[in-house]
Amino acid sequence: MTAMVNTLGLMGRNFLLMLQRLGDIATLSASSLRLLVASPWQGRHIVMQIYALGVGSLVIIAITGAFTGMVLSLQGYYTLAKFGSESLLGSAVALSIIRELGPVLGALMITGRAGSSITAEIGIMRVTEQVDALEMMAINPRARIIMPRIIATTLSVPLLIAIFDVIGIGAGYVVGVDLLGVNPGSFVAEMQAKVTTEDINTGWIKAVSFGFLIGVICTYIGYRATPTTEGVGKATTQAVVITSVGILMLDYILTSFFL
Amino acid sequence: MGEYKRIEITVGIFVFIGILSMVYMALKLGEVGGLGVSGYTLQAKFDDIGGIRAGADVMIAGVIVGRVEEVSLAGEDEAALTLRINEGVRITTDAIASVRTKGIIGDRYLRVSQGADEEYLQEGDEVEETESVLNLEDLIGKYIFEGDGK
Amino acid sequence: MIRCESILMQYGETPALDHVEVDVRDRATTVILGGSGSGKTTLLRIMAGLVQPTDGRVWFEGEDLAHIPRKRLYELRQYMGMVFQYSALLNSLNVYDNVAFALHEHSKLDESIIHTIVTMKLEQVGLRGLEHLMPSQLSGGMAKRVALARAIAIDPKVVFFDEPTSGLDPISAAVIISLIRDMTNKMRMTSVVVTHDVEAGLSIADHVVLLWQGRVIAKGAPENIRNSTDERVCQFVEGRPDGPIPFSRSTTSYIDDLMHKPGTVRLET
């Protein structure tokens, strides 16, 4: 009995904690935007961050994109073949990738690859007192550390997701047409006919929002990490979990707005 | 400094590939600008198009030669379709356009059967001869009616 | 130069610093001695304006660091340098860029002039020629020397040292200690050194502050500390394990704990 009450209590407490976190993230996004406007432009640091986060995630994005497109094509073919509508494969693959899977899977992979490294890096900068060192050299560490990273993720994620989309659709085409024998003309024609500019724009809006979200949450959690090796490890896990959940929730909200 | 130059160039390439992908998708898949649009348009009026939608295929002898660009209601009880026909495909003035179905429950498409005329339809012309969708209920009704008359 | 007035620092229940008064004299070396957990690092961070005290004032050349806007604090930082316990070199930059960092950020000096300054500072700490190394390639002693070069790159009036010798081998420690001594004596800088290394601390100090559990228990010239009759001071200076600062941190009775712990042998009483 008490065990159950305790478990329920724990669940309730964690739920409230999560709500509080989400509230924190909302206020944080606002203050981050203010920080972005107030900070001096740091082109060089942004380029360095795009290199570390964007270029660094390229390989994993290409691989994920390719396999997503391939499995969508395979799965979609067997479903559509039952209704004699294999010709719809192109649009099925393209629409799923552009509207949902590209932004969401891409952003989740980038969270795992780049988001975790942002949190860990900032956490380590705290442990090794590099943040204080910046402060002692009259550099606002929040502006210097957080701002370039948020800009870098907000810019890199849409670019990475665009690459994910194109590779995914290409891989879907190869599996559908070369392996399963769908007519190449109808694959492409269906795709061009069914995908509208609106679909593509929805994808972009999602990509930009996810990029911003990754930047805000991962920098924040890294910056607030308990400055110990253990604290940084915990913060990194936490950053990935919270960002991933946040992406899925935001995805639902954005989808319901644009459908 | 050399190290930074290298990073800058790599980032430049990355951004270029990303933007290229974006532009590719916008042009090839979305209908942005005039680049994705080619060919010419034809009009056609039907009694019943059976729910054909914009984007449906237009086929000649089973080959996709264009697609339905717009569906609207013409007059009280008629459907008007705007067809976009691919560049280089010629359709005779006496061609017949009919609404068909791929498989039994598959997608609707528009089938065009060429006529014998030597003249071809131009941009904005109307396909005069049209055949509405084959309606299963009508067919059955017709069969019963004809059976009655015997 | 720096005067701490009745500094109170509270983390939770017990104060980490309890009404601490410290005077840092111009162009002299002030050493803050104390065991681990005595609050000495916190005190140093308060002096540098990195941490806000719960209560009290920190006068830096007549301005209260705890109550001035960030912008002014950053202006005052050009007179301060700090050598952190773990050196805190920016690990994305090489030695040259670390030392030149503040100059690149805040001065409009020509790169050739910055190069000259960096070369001079690195020569001073004996690391000229290692400009291209990354922090990960440096030993602890070398990293600390680079950190020192970085701290003095802008020719500050005061340099703060947080545990300058901890984690270093005796030779590296001696090098750092002699560098600190040189800086105060030859370059007429003010140094504030926080350490638990009694010998090293007393050897360079002009003025010593001894902290124990957040309170100042002695201050004065190093001789005074050495010859102090205060039991706590003697224990710390001589490094005895037991004394007025007790060896045992337990507050409960040993016998009681043994008797009431389940699974332990019961004594017949």
XYZ file of C-alpha atoms in Angstrom:
678
model
C 0.000 0.000 0.000
C 2.610 2.510 1.051
C 4.768 1.366 -1.832
C 1.983 2.227 -4.220
C 1.368 5.592 -2.612
C 5.077 6.279 -2.799
C 5.209 5.316 -6.451
C 2.240 7.518 -7.243
C 3.821 10.333 -5.273
C 7.027 9.922 -7.217
C 5.156 10.003 -10.503
C 3.273 13.098 -9.482
C 6.421 14.822 -8.358
C 8.224 14.004 -11.583
C 5.274 15.165 -13.623
C 5.203 18.501 -11.817
C 8.950 18.754 -12.249
C 8.541 18.163 -15.959
C 5.864 20.836 -16.229
C 8.140 23.214 -14.385
C 10.974 22.382 -16.775
C 8.733 23.066 -19.752
C 7.763 26.384 -18.215
C 11.434 27.133 -17.682
C 12.108 26.340 -21.308
C 9.396 28.735 -22.455
C 10.764 31.638 -20.417
C 14.232 30.577 -21.450
C 13.379 30.790 -25.140
C 12.194 34.325 -24.585
C 15.336 35.334 -22.703
C 17.494 33.584 -25.301
C 15.873 35.656 -28.016
C 16.610 38.762 -25.994
C 20.196 37.582 -25.543
C 20.511 37.023 -29.297
C 19.429 40.567 -29.997
C 21.597 42.081 -27.263
C 24.800 40.154 -27.965
C 27.369 41.477 -30.359
C 27.512 39.580 -33.653
C 30.091 36.819 -33.430
C 30.459 35.551 -36.970
C 33.624 33.618 -36.355
C 32.239 31.723 -33.374
C 29.053 30.941 -35.253
C 31.056 29.529 -38.152
C 33.043 27.380 -35.715
C 29.845 26.093 -34.161
C 28.200 25.360 -37.512
C 31.330 23.401 -38.339
C 31.185 21.420 -35.105
C 27.427 20.882 -34.987
C 26.235 21.038 -38.590
C 29.089 19.539 -40.568
C 29.715 17.089 -37.746
C 26.182 15.717 -38.010
C 26.263 15.366 -41.798
C 27.250 11.696 -41.953
C 24.707 10.507 -39.411
C 22.002 12.546 -41.157
C 22.882 11.077 -44.539
C 22.771 7.525 -43.182
C 19.518 8.036 -41.268
C 17.939 9.773 -44.246
C 18.882 6.992 -46.640
C 17.554 4.205 -44.436
C 14.382 6.099 -43.593
C 13.616 6.554 -47.284
C 14.438 2.931 -48.028
C 12.256 1.448 -45.315
C 9.395 3.830 -46.119
C 9.516 2.730 -49.721
C 9.574 -0.953 -48.793
C 6.837 -0.673 -46.195
C 4.720 1.639 -48.349
C 5.003 -0.644 -51.353
C 3.572 -3.660 -49.564
C 0.683 -1.649 -48.167
C -0.128 0.116 -51.440
C 0.278 -3.034 -53.537
C -2.701 -4.523 -51.719
C -4.880 -1.816 -53.251
C -3.206 -1.764 -56.626
C -1.958 1.736 -55.988
C 1.805 1.208 -56.190
C 1.979 4.310 -58.323
C 1.213 6.344 -55.191
C 4.493 5.226 -53.638
C 6.372 8.346 -54.710
C 3.929 10.689 -53.049
C 3.658 8.507 -49.938
C 7.420 8.467 -49.429
C 7.925 12.141 -50.257
C 5.050 13.406 -48.130
C 5.997 11.390 -45.050
C 9.599 12.470 -45.288
C 8.991 16.126 -46.031
C 6.207 16.702 -43.536
C 7.120 14.453 -40.624
C 9.992 12.049 -40.694
C 12.633 14.352 -42.107
C 12.204 17.092 -39.505
C 11.463 14.802 -36.562
C 13.940 11.982 -37.146
C 16.540 14.445 -38.338
C 16.110 16.633 -35.271
C 16.215 13.619 -32.946
C 19.448 12.398 -34.526
C 20.953 15.875 -34.317
C 19.926 16.031 -30.658
C 21.774 12.811 -30.004
C 24.823 13.811 -31.976
C 25.155 17.582 -31.549
C 22.825 18.430 -28.672
C 24.550 16.086 -26.269
C 27.937 17.463 -27.272
C 26.743 21.025 -26.670
C 25.627 20.152 -23.141
C 28.735 18.125 -22.364
C 31.055 20.800 -23.746
C 29.455 23.627 -21.788
C 29.305 21.450 -18.672
C 33.006 20.709 -18.985
C 33.716 24.386 -19.492
C 32.039 24.946 -16.135
C 33.864 22.112 -14.376
C 37.219 23.374 -15.612
C 36.288 26.961 -14.686
C 36.565 28.146 -18.284
C 33.266 29.953 -17.823
C 34.739 31.850 -14.867
C 37.881 32.501 -16.861
C 35.795 34.184 -19.568
C 34.023 36.185 -16.897
C 37.381 37.282 -15.438
C 38.464 38.434 -18.884
C 35.358 40.634 -19.070
C 33.568 38.451 -21.619
C 29.920 37.783 -20.846
C 30.030 33.985 -20.847
C 26.314 33.623 -21.492
C 26.518 35.695 -24.636
C 29.774 34.106 -25.780
C 28.901 30.485 -25.115
C 25.143 30.308 -25.636
C 24.455 32.725 -28.465
C 26.671 31.234 -31.209
C 25.413 27.743 -30.423
C 21.742 28.666 -30.642
C 22.310 30.473 -33.934
C 24.359 27.548 -35.228
C 21.691 24.948 -34.464
C 18.893 27.159 -35.776
C 20.769 27.544 -39.076
C 22.250 24.046 -39.344
C 19.179 21.961 -38.549
C 17.099 23.150 -41.557
C 20.093 22.613 -43.850
C 20.688 19.133 -42.444
C 17.011 18.271 -42.716
C 16.924 19.452 -46.333
C 19.799 17.072 -47.027
C 17.992 14.339 -45.067
C 14.853 14.878 -47.178
C 16.628 14.763 -50.525
C 18.691 11.710 -49.610
C 15.637 9.998 -48.119
C 13.515 10.572 -51.210
C 16.405 9.490 -53.432
C 16.878 6.287 -51.451
C 13.112 5.688 -51.528
C 13.209 6.067 -55.308
C 16.039 3.579 -55.669
C 14.256 0.951 -53.548
C 10.847 1.577 -55.110
C 11.898 1.762 -58.730
C 15.026 -0.366 -59.023
C 14.229 -3.000 -56.423
C 10.442 -3.247 -56.367
C 9.789 -2.285 -59.956
C 7.474 0.691 -59.523
C 7.232 2.720 -62.702
C 9.832 5.512 -62.428
C 7.623 7.969 -64.295
C 4.666 7.476 -62.016
C 6.893 7.554 -58.908
C 8.205 10.984 -59.832
C 4.971 12.284 -61.331
C 2.914 11.257 -58.296
C 5.463 12.852 -56.028
C 5.410 16.109 -57.972
C 1.645 16.070 -58.160
C 0.930 15.454 -54.487
C 3.604 17.462 -52.732
C 2.605 21.086 -52.445
C 4.609 24.134 -51.510
C 2.651 24.192 -48.289
C 3.949 20.731 -47.343
C 7.493 21.861 -47.948
C 7.009 25.042 -45.944
C 5.574 23.061 -43.045
C 8.778 21.033 -43.110
C 10.918 24.166 -42.989
C 8.985 25.737 -40.146
C 9.384 22.546 -38.157
C 13.069 22.323 -38.950
C 13.797 25.889 -37.848
C 11.756 25.485 -34.652
C 13.476 22.217 -33.762
C 16.879 23.766 -34.413
C 16.104 26.619 -32.058
C 14.710 24.222 -29.452
C 17.810 22.024 -29.547
C 20.044 25.060 -29.132
C 18.074 26.583 -26.270
C 17.572 23.435 -24.184
C 21.008 21.918 -24.641
C 22.900 25.125 -23.908
C 20.689 25.876 -20.917
C 21.067 22.458 -19.326
C 24.807 22.477 -19.957
C 25.131 25.897 -18.400
C 23.085 24.935 -15.364
C 24.833 21.588 -14.864
C 26.269 20.868 -11.427
C 29.957 21.533 -12.079
C 31.198 18.037 -11.323
C 32.008 15.161 -13.676
C 28.926 13.361 -12.421
C 26.764 16.444 -12.877
C 27.879 16.862 -16.493
C 27.078 13.225 -17.275
C 23.633 13.577 -15.784
C 23.019 16.867 -17.548
C 23.947 15.352 -20.907
C 21.450 12.516 -20.533
C 18.835 14.962 -19.314
C 19.437 17.316 -22.238
C 18.929 14.541 -24.790
C 15.774 13.263 -23.084
C 14.164 16.661 -22.567
C 15.052 17.874 -26.054
C 13.706 14.694 -27.663
C 10.431 14.859 -25.764
C 10.250 18.568 -26.527
C 10.719 17.915 -30.248
C 7.908 15.361 -30.322
C 5.559 17.652 -28.393
C 6.398 20.670 -30.513
C 5.932 18.524 -33.610
C 2.410 17.678 -32.541
C 1.617 21.314 -31.845
C 3.049 22.508 -35.167
C 1.353 19.731 -37.138
C -2.004 20.549 -35.624
C -1.448 24.187 -36.580
C -0.610 23.515 -40.188
C -2.866 20.626 -41.107
C 44.548 31.071 -39.267
C 44.922 28.423 -41.979
C 42.927 26.051 -39.829
C 40.106 28.565 -39.599
C 40.116 29.110 -43.367
C 39.720 25.374 -43.870
C 36.789 25.294 -41.432
C 35.228 28.274 -43.152
C 35.438 26.577 -46.543
C 33.961 23.338 -45.167
C 31.110 25.276 -43.605
C 30.626 27.066 -46.917
C 30.347 23.743 -48.760
C 27.922 22.436 -46.142
C 25.700 25.498 -46.391
C 25.840 25.297 -50.194
C 24.745 21.636 -50.263
C 21.979 22.380 -47.757
C 20.629 25.319 -49.738
C 20.929 23.308 -52.944
C 18.754 20.603 -51.373
C 16.221 23.216 -50.294
C 16.080 24.805 -53.734
C 15.857 21.407 -55.400
C 12.860 20.466 -53.288
C 11.157 23.801 -53.700
C 11.498 23.709 -57.487
C 11.023 20.032 -58.217
C 8.285 19.232 -55.761
C 6.536 22.449 -54.816
C 5.083 24.601 -57.578
C 7.327 27.575 -56.940
C 7.876 29.956 -59.793
C 7.631 29.168 -63.509
C 10.456 26.636 -63.623
C 8.407 23.617 -62.622
C 5.524 24.512 -64.941
C 5.731 23.529 -68.568
C 3.463 22.319 -71.354
C 0.064 23.726 -72.242
C -3.445 23.638 -70.777
C -6.688 22.275 -72.179
C -10.250 22.497 -70.940
C -12.766 19.692 -70.707
C -16.340 19.493 -69.430
C -17.906 16.384 -67.950
C -21.302 15.368 -66.591
C -19.686 13.362 -63.831
C -16.009 13.114 -63.017
C -16.493 10.699 -60.105
C -14.408 12.652 -57.636
C -11.271 13.165 -59.693
C -8.942 15.594 -57.960
C -6.302 18.078 -58.949
C -3.103 16.137 -59.507
C -4.753 13.142 -61.141
C -2.968 11.683 -64.139
C -3.858 12.255 -67.759
C -2.902 9.226 -69.856
C -2.759 8.376 -73.532
C -2.505 4.653 -74.176
C -1.511 4.194 -70.518
C 1.327 6.719 -70.686
C 1.172 9.711 -68.367
C 1.151 12.808 -70.557
C 0.004 15.387 -68.036
C -2.183 15.988 -65.045
C -5.390 17.600 -63.915
C -4.515 21.073 -62.738
C -7.846 22.386 -61.578
C -11.312 21.039 -60.889
C -14.319 23.333 -60.723
C -18.027 23.405 -61.231
C -19.159 24.811 -64.581
C -22.745 25.995 -64.770
C -25.358 24.184 -62.737
C -24.595 20.561 -63.283
C -21.256 20.183 -65.049
C -17.656 19.645 -64.015
C -14.908 21.639 -65.691
C -11.324 20.368 -65.651
C -8.192 22.210 -66.570
C -5.576 19.785 -67.855
C -1.873 20.482 -68.093
C -0.429 18.486 -70.953
C 3.320 17.923 -71.191
C 5.357 19.747 -73.803
C 5.553 17.871 -77.078
C 2.416 15.778 -76.629
C -0.104 16.498 -79.394
C -3.785 15.752 -78.980
C -6.142 15.704 -81.959
C -9.125 18.042 -81.994
C -11.521 15.116 -82.058
C -9.903 13.238 -79.175
C -12.125 11.678 -76.500
C -11.391 12.257 -72.794
C -12.848 9.721 -70.393
C -12.669 9.269 -66.634
C -11.329 5.836 -65.730
C -10.200 3.922 -62.673
C -6.909 2.145 -62.121
C -7.841 -1.334 -60.995
C -11.209 -1.804 -59.343
C -10.806 0.523 -56.370
C -7.675 2.333 -57.485
C -7.124 5.981 -58.340
C -9.224 7.837 -60.888
C -7.424 9.093 -63.955
C -8.293 10.758 -67.221
C -7.860 8.692 -70.345
C -7.445 10.468 -73.664
C -8.087 8.535 -76.875
C -6.751 10.178 -79.999
C -9.109 10.787 -82.929
C -8.396 10.704 -86.672
C -8.125 14.470 -87.240
C -5.007 16.040 -88.690
C -5.440 19.117 -86.531
C -4.245 19.378 -82.956
C -5.520 21.167 -79.886
C -3.760 24.382 -78.838
C -3.250 26.104 -75.497
C -6.632 26.888 -73.887
C -8.700 24.765 -76.327
C -11.462 22.504 -75.153
C -11.691 18.758 -75.578
C -15.189 18.507 -77.002
C -15.778 14.791 -76.722
C -15.912 13.624 -73.126
C -17.075 10.462 -71.442
C -18.083 10.573 -67.817
C -17.121 8.085 -65.209
C -18.487 4.569 -65.566
C -21.050 4.421 -62.843
C -21.723 0.947 -61.535
C -25.225 1.829 -60.331
C -26.130 3.399 -63.675
C -24.872 0.322 -65.467
C -26.990 -1.946 -63.333
C -29.993 0.354 -63.777
C -29.488 0.366 -67.531
C -29.261 -3.418 -67.589
C -32.486 -3.830 -65.623
C -34.239 -1.196 -67.772
C -33.137 -2.833 -71.007
C -34.092 -6.240 -69.638
C -37.572 -4.857 -68.932
C -38.009 -3.613 -72.453
C -37.435 -7.026 -74.009
C 43.523 48.019 -2.665
C 40.847 45.444 -1.849
C 38.961 45.537 1.417
C 36.380 42.953 2.427
C 33.934 44.262 4.988
C 32.036 41.776 7.105
C 31.506 39.295 4.298
C 28.722 36.822 4.942
C 28.212 33.941 2.557
C 25.398 31.563 3.206
C 24.880 28.268 1.397
C 21.874 26.733 3.112
C 22.038 26.616 6.912
C 25.642 27.111 7.919
C 27.528 30.154 6.694
C 30.494 29.387 4.447
C 31.961 32.749 5.389
C 31.028 34.411 8.645
C 31.691 38.145 8.837
C 35.118 37.946 7.274
C 37.272 41.067 7.191
C 40.317 41.069 4.948
C 42.567 43.855 3.756
C 44.654 43.312 0.647
C 47.510 45.774 0.549
C 48.782 47.325 -2.618
C 51.915 45.768 -4.185
C 52.151 43.039 -1.613
C 51.315 39.341 -1.518
C 48.385 38.400 0.656
C 48.073 34.694 1.341
C 44.784 33.232 2.493
C 45.517 29.952 4.253
C 42.933 27.420 5.276
C 41.942 23.794 5.126
C 39.541 22.314 2.636
C 36.047 23.619 3.236
C 37.278 26.659 5.126
C 35.694 28.974 2.554
C 38.920 30.372 1.197
C 38.152 29.788 -2.467
C 34.721 31.356 -2.018
C 36.398 34.367 -0.443
C 38.732 34.690 -3.410
C 35.850 34.494 -5.857
C 33.987 37.169 -3.930
C 37.058 39.423 -4.062
C 37.218 38.977 -7.831
C 33.515 39.732 -8.199
C 32.753 36.259 -9.543
C 30.366 35.530 -6.688
C 28.012 37.865 -4.871
C 28.263 37.627 -1.098
C 25.029 37.183 0.833
C 25.929 40.267 2.782
C 28.874 42.627 3.183
C 30.932 44.823 0.934
C 33.958 44.285 -1.278
C 35.798 47.513 -1.917
C 38.012 47.418 -4.988
C 39.798 50.765 -5.239
C 36.828 52.477 -3.660
C 34.085 50.690 -5.614
C 31.837 48.060 -4.116
C 32.074 45.035 -6.425
C 28.959 43.489 -4.938
C 26.823 46.466 -5.869
C 27.954 47.819 -9.216
C 26.445 47.114 -12.632
C 27.974 44.361 -14.747
C 29.270 46.868 -17.262
C 31.343 48.671 -14.650
C 32.505 45.353 -13.198
C 33.768 44.365 -16.648
C 35.612 47.675 -16.900
C 37.273 46.992 -13.557
C 38.276 43.521 -14.743
C 41.035 45.062 -16.858
C 42.851 45.589 -13.549
C 42.395 41.968 -12.456
C 43.892 38.681 -13.531
C 43.122 35.253 -12.195
C 44.948 31.934 -12.206
C 42.393 29.197 -11.606
C 42.969 25.969 -9.724
C 42.720 23.853 -12.875
C 44.223 26.589 -15.064
C 40.932 26.985 -16.999
C 42.613 27.463 -20.364
C 40.051 27.701 -23.160
C 40.504 24.268 -24.666
C 39.486 25.259 -28.174
C 42.382 27.711 -28.440
C 46.136 27.096 -28.527
C 48.595 28.586 -26.053
C 49.159 31.726 -28.108
C 45.457 32.476 -28.515
C 44.799 31.769 -24.843
C 47.410 34.282 -23.731
C 46.335 36.787 -26.385
C 42.625 36.263 -25.661
C 41.892 39.385 -23.620
C 44.060 41.501 -25.928
C 42.236 40.226 -29.004
C 38.887 40.795 -27.351
C 39.333 44.155 -25.740
C 42.276 45.988 -27.248
C 42.568 47.547 -30.668
C 46.269 46.709 -30.733
C 47.935 45.648 -33.940
C 48.525 41.890 -34.243
C 52.296 42.458 -34.352
C 52.153 44.284 -31.023
C 50.000 41.554 -29.505
C 52.509 39.025 -30.781
C 55.300 40.893 -29.023
C 53.347 41.070 -25.760
C 52.463 37.374 -25.857
C 56.086 36.447 -26.579
C 57.222 38.556 -23.624
C 54.692 37.021 -21.257
C 55.527 33.493 -22.361
C 59.231 34.229 -21.946
C 58.486 35.417 -18.431
C 56.914 32.070 -17.539
C 59.556 30.141 -19.491
C 57.333 28.751 -22.218
C 58.346 30.788 -25.236
C 58.228 28.631 -28.354
C 55.261 26.546 -27.287
C 52.658 28.935 -28.714
C 51.153 26.373 -31.075
C 50.395 23.704 -28.439
C 46.811 23.003 -27.445
C 45.869 22.954 -23.732
C 45.327 19.174 -23.887
C 48.987 18.734 -24.821
C 50.281 20.562 -21.744
C 51.244 19.095 -18.391
C 49.554 20.484 -15.280
C 52.539 22.648 -14.414
C 52.854 24.032 -17.917
C 49.123 24.730 -18.121
C 49.362 26.686 -14.907
C 52.247 28.722 -16.270
C 50.231 29.509 -19.400
C 47.336 30.497 -17.174
C 49.701 32.845 -15.338
C 50.917 34.324 -18.611
C 47.303 34.825 -19.633
C 46.453 36.476 -16.315
C 49.284 39.001 -16.649
C 48.858 39.598 -20.388
C 46.843 42.757 -19.767
C 49.225 43.968 -17.026
C 46.650 43.895 -14.241
C 47.100 45.594 -10.893
C 46.075 42.515 -8.957
C 46.362 38.818 -9.732
C 44.308 36.213 -7.899
C 45.713 32.716 -7.474
C 43.434 29.824 -6.561
C 45.498 26.940 -5.135
C 48.471 27.667 -7.405
C 50.471 24.631 -6.289
C 47.812 21.986 -5.853
C 48.217 18.950 -8.044
C 51.713 19.936 -9.151
C 54.997 18.080 -8.633
C 57.468 19.812 -6.261
C 59.507 21.343 -9.071
C 56.491 22.757 -10.921
C 55.126 24.019 -7.617
C 58.427 25.723 -6.854
C 58.430 27.313 -10.310
C 54.957 28.758 -9.792
C 55.828 29.997 -6.300
C 58.958 31.734 -7.528
C 56.986 33.280 -10.411
C 54.466 34.694 -7.966
C 57.278 36.092 -5.813
C 58.926 37.700 -8.846
C 55.720 39.276 -9.952
C 55.155 41.019 -6.670
C 58.763 41.992 -6.138
C 59.900 42.925 -9.629
C 56.706 43.910 -11.391
C 55.140 45.530 -8.358
C 51.845 43.722 -8.743
C 49.412 42.884 -5.986
C 48.837 39.174 -5.480
C 46.150 37.361 -3.556
C 46.983 33.692 -3.098
C 44.619 31.098 -1.727
C 46.317 27.896 -0.660
C 46.423 25.109 1.890
C 50.146 24.647 1.290
C 51.484 26.182 4.521
C 55.175 26.250 3.664
C 54.748 27.679 0.178
C 52.143 30.129 1.403
C 54.219 31.448 4.296
C 57.348 31.689 2.131
C 55.829 34.172 -0.313
C 53.443 36.030 1.957
C 53.756 39.606 3.086
C 50.500 39.223 4.880
C 48.673 36.056 5.949
C 45.007 35.441 6.682
C 44.156 32.121 8.282
C 40.610 30.889 7.755
C 38.942 28.131 9.704
C 35.343 27.106 9.094
C 34.451 30.386 7.471
C 36.015 32.557 10.139
C 39.312 34.425 10.266
C 41.258 32.970 13.176
C 44.540 34.766 12.616
C 46.106 37.401 10.454
C 49.427 39.147 10.259
C 52.952 38.762 8.959
C 54.167 35.186 8.311
C 56.482 35.292 11.382
C 53.524 36.133 13.568
C 51.632 33.142 12.220
C 54.629 30.837 12.710
C 55.124 32.047 16.278
C 51.477 32.177 17.148
C 50.445 30.714 20.457
C 46.888 30.023 19.294
C 46.413 26.250 19.432
C 44.355 26.124 16.226
C 46.970 28.089 14.305
C 49.756 25.877 15.608
C 47.883 22.752 14.681
C 47.312 23.982 11.132
C 50.848 25.271 10.626
C 52.415 22.125 12.018
C 49.898 19.893 10.338
C 48.927 17.778 13.351
C 45.997 15.413 12.753
C 44.348 15.997 16.116
C 44.051 19.014 18.366
C 41.559 21.828 18.828
C 40.431 21.029 15.290
C 39.356 17.482 16.171
C 40.275 14.409 14.182
C 36.832 12.915 14.583
C 33.966 14.638 12.789
C 31.358 12.471 14.515
C 29.051 14.196 16.920
C 27.393 11.128 18.404
C 28.806 8.763 21.009
C 30.799 5.896 19.556
C 29.572 3.410 22.163
C 25.941 4.424 21.627
C 26.229 3.978 17.880
C 27.780 0.545 18.291
C 25.111 -0.519 20.753
C 22.154 0.555 18.706
C 23.177 -0.412 15.246
C 21.311 -3.539 14.180
C 23.559 -6.469 13.401
C 26.450 -5.327 15.558
C 27.701 -7.259 18.550
C 25.772 -6.391 21.693
C 27.903 -5.629 24.695
C 26.526 -6.767 28.017
C 26.071 -3.660 30.126
